[in-house]
Amino acid sequence: MKTIITFGTFDVFHIGHLRILQRAEKLGERLIVGVSSDALNIQKKGRAPVYSQSERMDIVASLKCVDSVFLEESLEQKAGYIRQFQADTLVMGDDWAGRFDSFSYLCEVVYFPRTPAVSTTSIIEVIKTY
Ligand code: C2G
């Protein structure tokens, strides 16, 4: 069974998040998603996500294309997570292009083009104007 792994915050879940998960699922038989913890997000982006880690994990876990989720607590743990879930392929959006090539000794690394014109940041900006 081919296992696919991907990572993300998936805050204020939107169509770009759904599209990459649907595309990732098609590469194999099992899709595992690492959802970034609140603490990791504060460290990465300097702000807490709008939705908590447990809400974000529940949303992603409920999708038809996702088999299971886990909490991604550290960016340095990627190799450990890939081994733990025996992933054959790591999928990320191309905003991360090249950044995970160093894991190609462990699994195939695939970058998909981002869905244009949608992001959590732009949604937050639009809502602020209301
Ligand atoms: N994405 C996309 N199209 C968009 C927005 C996001 O394809 N318009 C993809 C991103 O490229 C990423 C995934 O959706 O692969 C999740 O996006 P984010 O929640 O922004 O993830 P990020 O905070 O970059 O976390 O260890 C890596 C990190 O956990 C990635």
PDB file of C-alpha atoms and ligand atoms in Angstrom:
ATOM      1  CA  MET A   1       0.000   0.000   0.000  1.00  0.00           C
ATOM      2  CA  LYS A   2       1.442   3.333  -1.080  1.00  0.00           C
ATOM      3  CA  THR A   3       1.363   5.936   1.714  1.00  0.00           C
ATOM      4  CA  ILE A   4       1.387   9.672   1.067  1.00  0.00           C
ATOM      5  CA  ILE A   5       2.279  12.232   3.734  1.00  0.00           C
ATOM      6  CA  THR A   6       1.783  15.988   3.722  1.00  0.00           C
ATOM      7  CA  PHE A   7       2.016  18.826   6.240  1.00  0.00           C
ATOM      8  CA  GLY A   8       0.324  22.148   6.811  1.00  0.00           C
ATOM      9  CA  THR A   9      -1.443  24.491   9.187  1.00  0.00           C
ATOM     10  CA  PHE A  10      -4.785  24.381   7.322  1.00  0.00           C
ATOM     11  CA  ASP A  11      -6.034  27.444   9.217  1.00  0.00           C
ATOM     12  CA  VAL A  12      -9.364  28.935   8.046  1.00  0.00           C
ATOM     13  CA  PHE A  13      -9.706  25.903   5.761  1.00  0.00           C
ATOM     14  CA  HIS A  14     -10.190  26.872   2.100  1.00  0.00           C
ATOM     15  CA  ILE A  15     -10.344  25.480  -1.441  1.00  0.00           C
ATOM     16  CA  GLY A  16      -6.526  25.597  -1.904  1.00  0.00           C
ATOM     17  CA  HIS A  17      -6.146  23.289   1.108  1.00  0.00           C
ATOM     18  CA  LEU A  18      -8.828  20.927  -0.214  1.00  0.00           C
ATOM     19  CA  ARG A  19      -7.319  20.773  -3.721  1.00  0.00           C
ATOM     20  CA  ILE A  20      -3.823  19.815  -2.550  1.00  0.00           C
ATOM     21  CA  LEU A  21      -5.193  17.092  -0.261  1.00  0.00           C
ATOM     22  CA  GLN A  22      -7.377  15.702  -3.058  1.00  0.00           C
ATOM     23  CA  ARG A  23      -4.423  15.678  -5.467  1.00  0.00           C
ATOM     24  CA  ALA A  24      -2.141  14.108  -2.854  1.00  0.00           C
ATOM     25  CA  GLU A  25      -4.637  11.305  -2.169  1.00  0.00           C
ATOM     26  CA  LYS A  26      -4.632  10.307  -5.831  1.00  0.00           C
ATOM     27  CA  LEU A  27      -0.906   9.476  -5.676  1.00  0.00           C
ATOM     28  CA  GLY A  28      -1.472   6.504  -3.353  1.00  0.00           C
ATOM     29  CA  GLU A  29      -3.828   4.456  -1.210  1.00  0.00           C
ATOM     30  CA  ARG A  30      -3.385   6.173   2.185  1.00  0.00           C
ATOM     31  CA  LEU A  31      -3.068   9.900   2.932  1.00  0.00           C
ATOM     32  CA  ILE A  32      -1.604  10.959   6.300  1.00  0.00           C
ATOM     33  CA  VAL A  33      -1.644  14.674   7.201  1.00  0.00           C
ATOM     34  CA  GLY A  34       0.590  16.387   9.747  1.00  0.00           C
ATOM     35  CA  VAL A  35      -1.282  19.418  11.098  1.00  0.00           C
ATOM     36  CA  SER A  36       1.062  22.077  12.523  1.00  0.00           C
ATOM     37  CA  SER A  37       0.591  22.688  16.240  1.00  0.00           C
ATOM     38  CA  ASP A  38      -0.411  26.111  17.555  1.00  0.00           C
ATOM     39  CA  ALA A  39       3.037  26.490  19.119  1.00  0.00           C
ATOM     40  CA  LEU A  40       4.805  25.625  15.843  1.00  0.00           C
ATOM     41  CA  ASN A  41       2.648  28.179  14.044  1.00  0.00           C
ATOM     42  CA  ILE A  42       3.512  30.941  16.468  1.00  0.00           C
ATOM     43  CA  GLN A  43       7.171  30.043  15.960  1.00  0.00           C
ATOM     44  CA  LYS A  44       6.830  29.931  12.102  1.00  0.00           C
ATOM     45  CA  LYS A  45       4.464  32.835  11.456  1.00  0.00           C
ATOM     46  CA  GLY A  46       4.629  34.931  14.605  1.00  0.00           C
ATOM     47  CA  ARG A  47       0.906  34.597  15.323  1.00  0.00           C
ATOM     48  CA  ALA A  48      -1.516  32.022  16.645  1.00  0.00           C
ATOM     49  CA  PRO A  49      -3.807  30.399  14.076  1.00  0.00           C
ATOM     50  CA  VAL A  50      -7.448  31.560  14.000  1.00  0.00           C
ATOM     51  CA  TYR A  51      -8.637  27.975  14.620  1.00  0.00           C
ATOM     52  CA  SER A  52      -7.034  25.884  17.377  1.00  0.00           C
ATOM     53  CA  GLN A  53      -4.966  22.789  16.579  1.00  0.00           C
ATOM     54  CA  SER A  54      -7.743  20.454  17.745  1.00  0.00           C
ATOM     55  CA  GLU A  55     -10.318  22.216  15.524  1.00  0.00           C
ATOM     56  CA  ARG A  56      -7.920  22.186  12.545  1.00  0.00           C
ATOM     57  CA  MET A  57      -7.164  18.487  13.097  1.00  0.00           C
ATOM     58  CA  ASP A  58     -10.903  17.665  13.317  1.00  0.00           C
ATOM     59  CA  ILE A  59     -11.650  19.526  10.075  1.00  0.00           C
ATOM     60  CA  VAL A  60      -8.844  17.833   8.122  1.00  0.00           C
ATOM     61  CA  ALA A  61      -9.595  14.383   9.615  1.00  0.00           C
ATOM     62  CA  SER A  62     -13.229  14.640   8.486  1.00  0.00           C
ATOM     63  CA  LEU A  63     -12.317  14.894   4.786  1.00  0.00           C
ATOM     64  CA  LYS A  64     -13.061  11.926   2.554  1.00  0.00           C
ATOM     65  CA  CYS A  65      -9.593  12.094   0.979  1.00  0.00           C
ATOM     66  CA  VAL A  66      -7.730  11.952   4.342  1.00  0.00           C
ATOM     67  CA  ASP A  67      -7.085   8.677   6.172  1.00  0.00           C
ATOM     68  CA  SER A  68      -5.513  10.043   9.351  1.00  0.00           C
ATOM     69  CA  VAL A  69      -4.016  13.119  10.945  1.00  0.00           C
ATOM     70  CA  PHE A  70      -1.335  13.747  13.549  1.00  0.00           C
ATOM     71  CA  LEU A  71       0.054  16.844  15.224  1.00  0.00           C
ATOM     72  CA  GLU A  72       3.226  18.244  13.626  1.00  0.00           C
ATOM     73  CA  GLU A  73       5.123  19.666  16.577  1.00  0.00           C
ATOM     74  CA  SER A  74       8.472  20.505  14.997  1.00  0.00           C
ATOM     75  CA  LEU A  75       9.776  21.204  11.481  1.00  0.00           C
ATOM     76  CA  GLU A  76      12.945  19.299  12.409  1.00  0.00           C
ATOM     77  CA  GLN A  77      10.927  16.108  12.971  1.00  0.00           C
ATOM     78  CA  LYS A  78       9.991  15.597   9.294  1.00  0.00           C
ATOM     79  CA  ALA A  79      12.344  12.657   8.714  1.00  0.00           C
ATOM     80  CA  GLY A  80      11.035  11.038  11.912  1.00  0.00           C
ATOM     81  CA  TYR A  81       7.410  11.455  10.805  1.00  0.00           C
ATOM     82  CA  ILE A  82       8.182  10.076   7.323  1.00  0.00           C
ATOM     83  CA  ARG A  83       9.764   6.992   8.918  1.00  0.00           C
ATOM     84  CA  GLN A  84       7.064   6.617  11.586  1.00  0.00           C
ATOM     85  CA  PHE A  85       4.268   6.501   9.006  1.00  0.00           C
ATOM     86  CA  GLN A  86       6.394   4.631   6.433  1.00  0.00           C
ATOM     87  CA  ALA A  87       5.516   7.241   3.833  1.00  0.00           C
ATOM     88  CA  ASP A  88       6.430   6.528   0.214  1.00  0.00           C
ATOM     89  CA  THR A  89       5.774  10.084  -0.980  1.00  0.00           C
ATOM     90  CA  LEU A  90       5.934  13.532   0.620  1.00  0.00           C
ATOM     91  CA  VAL A  91       3.638  16.121  -1.009  1.00  0.00           C
ATOM     92  CA  MET A  92       3.832  19.909  -0.509  1.00  0.00           C
ATOM     93  CA  GLY A  93       2.648  22.999  -2.344  1.00  0.00           C
ATOM     94  CA  ASP A  94       5.220  24.710  -4.544  1.00  0.00           C
ATOM     95  CA  ASP A  95       5.596  27.598  -2.079  1.00  0.00           C
ATOM     96  CA  TRP A  96       7.880  25.029  -0.445  1.00  0.00           C
ATOM     97  CA  ALA A  97       9.585  24.004  -3.727  1.00  0.00           C
ATOM     98  CA  GLY A  98      13.079  22.645  -3.115  1.00  0.00           C
ATOM     99  CA  ARG A  99      12.798  23.002   0.663  1.00  0.00           C
ATOM    100  CA  PHE A 100      12.162  19.307   1.267  1.00  0.00           C
ATOM    101  CA  ASP A 101      14.426  17.814  -1.394  1.00  0.00           C
ATOM    102  CA  SER A 102      16.778  16.683   1.355  1.00  0.00           C
ATOM    103  CA  PHE A 103      14.217  13.978   2.274  1.00  0.00           C
ATOM    104  CA  SER A 104      14.432  12.326  -1.137  1.00  0.00           C
ATOM    105  CA  TYR A 105      16.784   9.712   0.361  1.00  0.00           C
ATOM    106  CA  LEU A 106      13.752   8.559   2.455  1.00  0.00           C
ATOM    107  CA  CYS A 107      10.834   8.947   0.036  1.00  0.00           C
ATOM    108  CA  GLU A 108       9.719  10.527  -3.221  1.00  0.00           C
ATOM    109  CA  VAL A 109       9.206  14.306  -2.845  1.00  0.00           C
ATOM    110  CA  VAL A 110       6.465  15.970  -4.949  1.00  0.00           C
ATOM    111  CA  TYR A 111       5.498  19.664  -5.121  1.00  0.00           C
ATOM    112  CA  PHE A 112       2.106  20.627  -6.542  1.00  0.00           C
ATOM    113  CA  PRO A 113       1.367  24.132  -7.880  1.00  0.00           C
ATOM    114  CA  ARG A 114      -0.559  26.208  -5.333  1.00  0.00           C
ATOM    115  CA  THR A 115      -4.185  27.006  -6.115  1.00  0.00           C
ATOM    116  CA  PRO A 116      -4.003  30.614  -7.346  1.00  0.00           C
ATOM    117  CA  ALA A 117      -5.605  33.634  -5.653  1.00  0.00           C
ATOM    118  CA  VAL A 118      -6.583  32.075  -2.310  1.00  0.00           C
ATOM    119  CA  SER A 119      -4.798  32.075   1.036  1.00  0.00           C
ATOM    120  CA  THR A 120      -5.671  32.219   4.728  1.00  0.00           C
ATOM    121  CA  THR A 121      -4.017  35.647   4.935  1.00  0.00           C
ATOM    122  CA  SER A 122      -6.095  37.084   2.062  1.00  0.00           C
ATOM    123  CA  ILE A 123      -9.331  35.692   3.592  1.00  0.00           C
ATOM    124  CA  ILE A 124      -8.493  37.320   6.943  1.00  0.00           C
ATOM    125  CA  GLU A 125      -7.811  40.623   5.144  1.00  0.00           C
ATOM    126  CA  VAL A 126     -11.175  40.492   3.320  1.00  0.00           C
ATOM    127  CA  ILE A 127     -13.053  39.723   6.552  1.00  0.00           C
ATOM    128  CA  LYS A 128     -11.327  42.655   8.272  1.00  0.00           C
ATOM    129  CA  THR A 129     -12.881  45.040   5.737  1.00  0.00           C
ATOM    130  CA  TYR A 130     -16.461  44.039   6.653  1.00  0.00           C
TER     131      TYR A 130
HETATM  132  N1  C2G B   1      -1.774  25.485  -0.478  1.00  0.00           N
HETATM  133  C1  C2G B   1      -2.099  25.422  -1.824  1.00  0.00           C
HETATM  134  N2  C2G B   1      -2.748  26.479  -2.418  1.00  0.00           N
HETATM  135  C2  C2G B   1      -3.084  27.586  -1.697  1.00  0.00           C
HETATM  136  C3  C2G B   1      -2.769  27.651  -0.324  1.00  0.00           C
HETATM  137  C4  C2G B   1      -2.102  26.567   0.270  1.00  0.00           C
HETATM  138  O1  C2G B   1      -1.800  24.434  -2.526  1.00  0.00           O
HETATM  139  N3  C2G B   1      -3.692  28.592  -2.323  1.00  0.00           N
HETATM  140  C5  C2G B   1      -1.055  24.351   0.135  1.00  0.00           C
HETATM  141  C6  C2G B   1       0.316  24.746   0.701  1.00  0.00           C
HETATM  142  O2  C2G B   1       1.276  24.812  -0.335  1.00  0.00           O
HETATM  143  C7  C2G B   1       0.576  23.623   1.684  1.00  0.00           C
HETATM  144  C8  C2G B   1      -0.844  23.269   2.164  1.00  0.00           C
HETATM  145  O3  C2G B   1      -1.767  23.863   1.239  1.00  0.00           O
HETATM  146  O4  C2G B   1       1.161  22.497   1.036  1.00  0.00           O
HETATM  147  C9  C2G B   1      -1.110  23.828   3.549  1.00  0.00           C
HETATM  148  O5  C2G B   1      -0.907  25.218   3.512  1.00  0.00           O
HETATM  149  P1  C2G B   1      -0.628  26.020   4.850  1.00  0.00           P
HETATM  150  O6  C2G B   1      -1.678  25.715   5.833  1.00  0.00           O
HETATM  151  O7  C2G B   1      -0.341  27.439   4.500  1.00  0.00           O
HETATM  152  O8  C2G B   1       0.693  25.293   5.353  1.00  0.00           O
HETATM  153  P2  C2G B   1       1.982  25.930   5.970  1.00  0.00           P
HETATM  154  O9  C2G B   1       1.605  26.854   7.084  1.00  0.00           O
HETATM  155  O10 C2G B   1       2.853  26.397   4.865  1.00  0.00           O
HETATM  156  O11 C2G B   1       2.612  24.681   6.724  1.00  0.00           O
HETATM  157  O12 C2G B   1       5.922  21.598   7.715  1.00  0.00           O
HETATM  158  C10 C2G B   1       5.393  22.417   6.736  1.00  0.00           C
HETATM  159  C11 C2G B   1       4.347  23.268   7.268  1.00  0.00           C
HETATM  160  O13 C2G B   1       3.562  22.620   8.231  1.00  0.00           O
HETATM  161  C12 C2G B   1       3.505  23.828   6.146  1.00  0.00           C
END
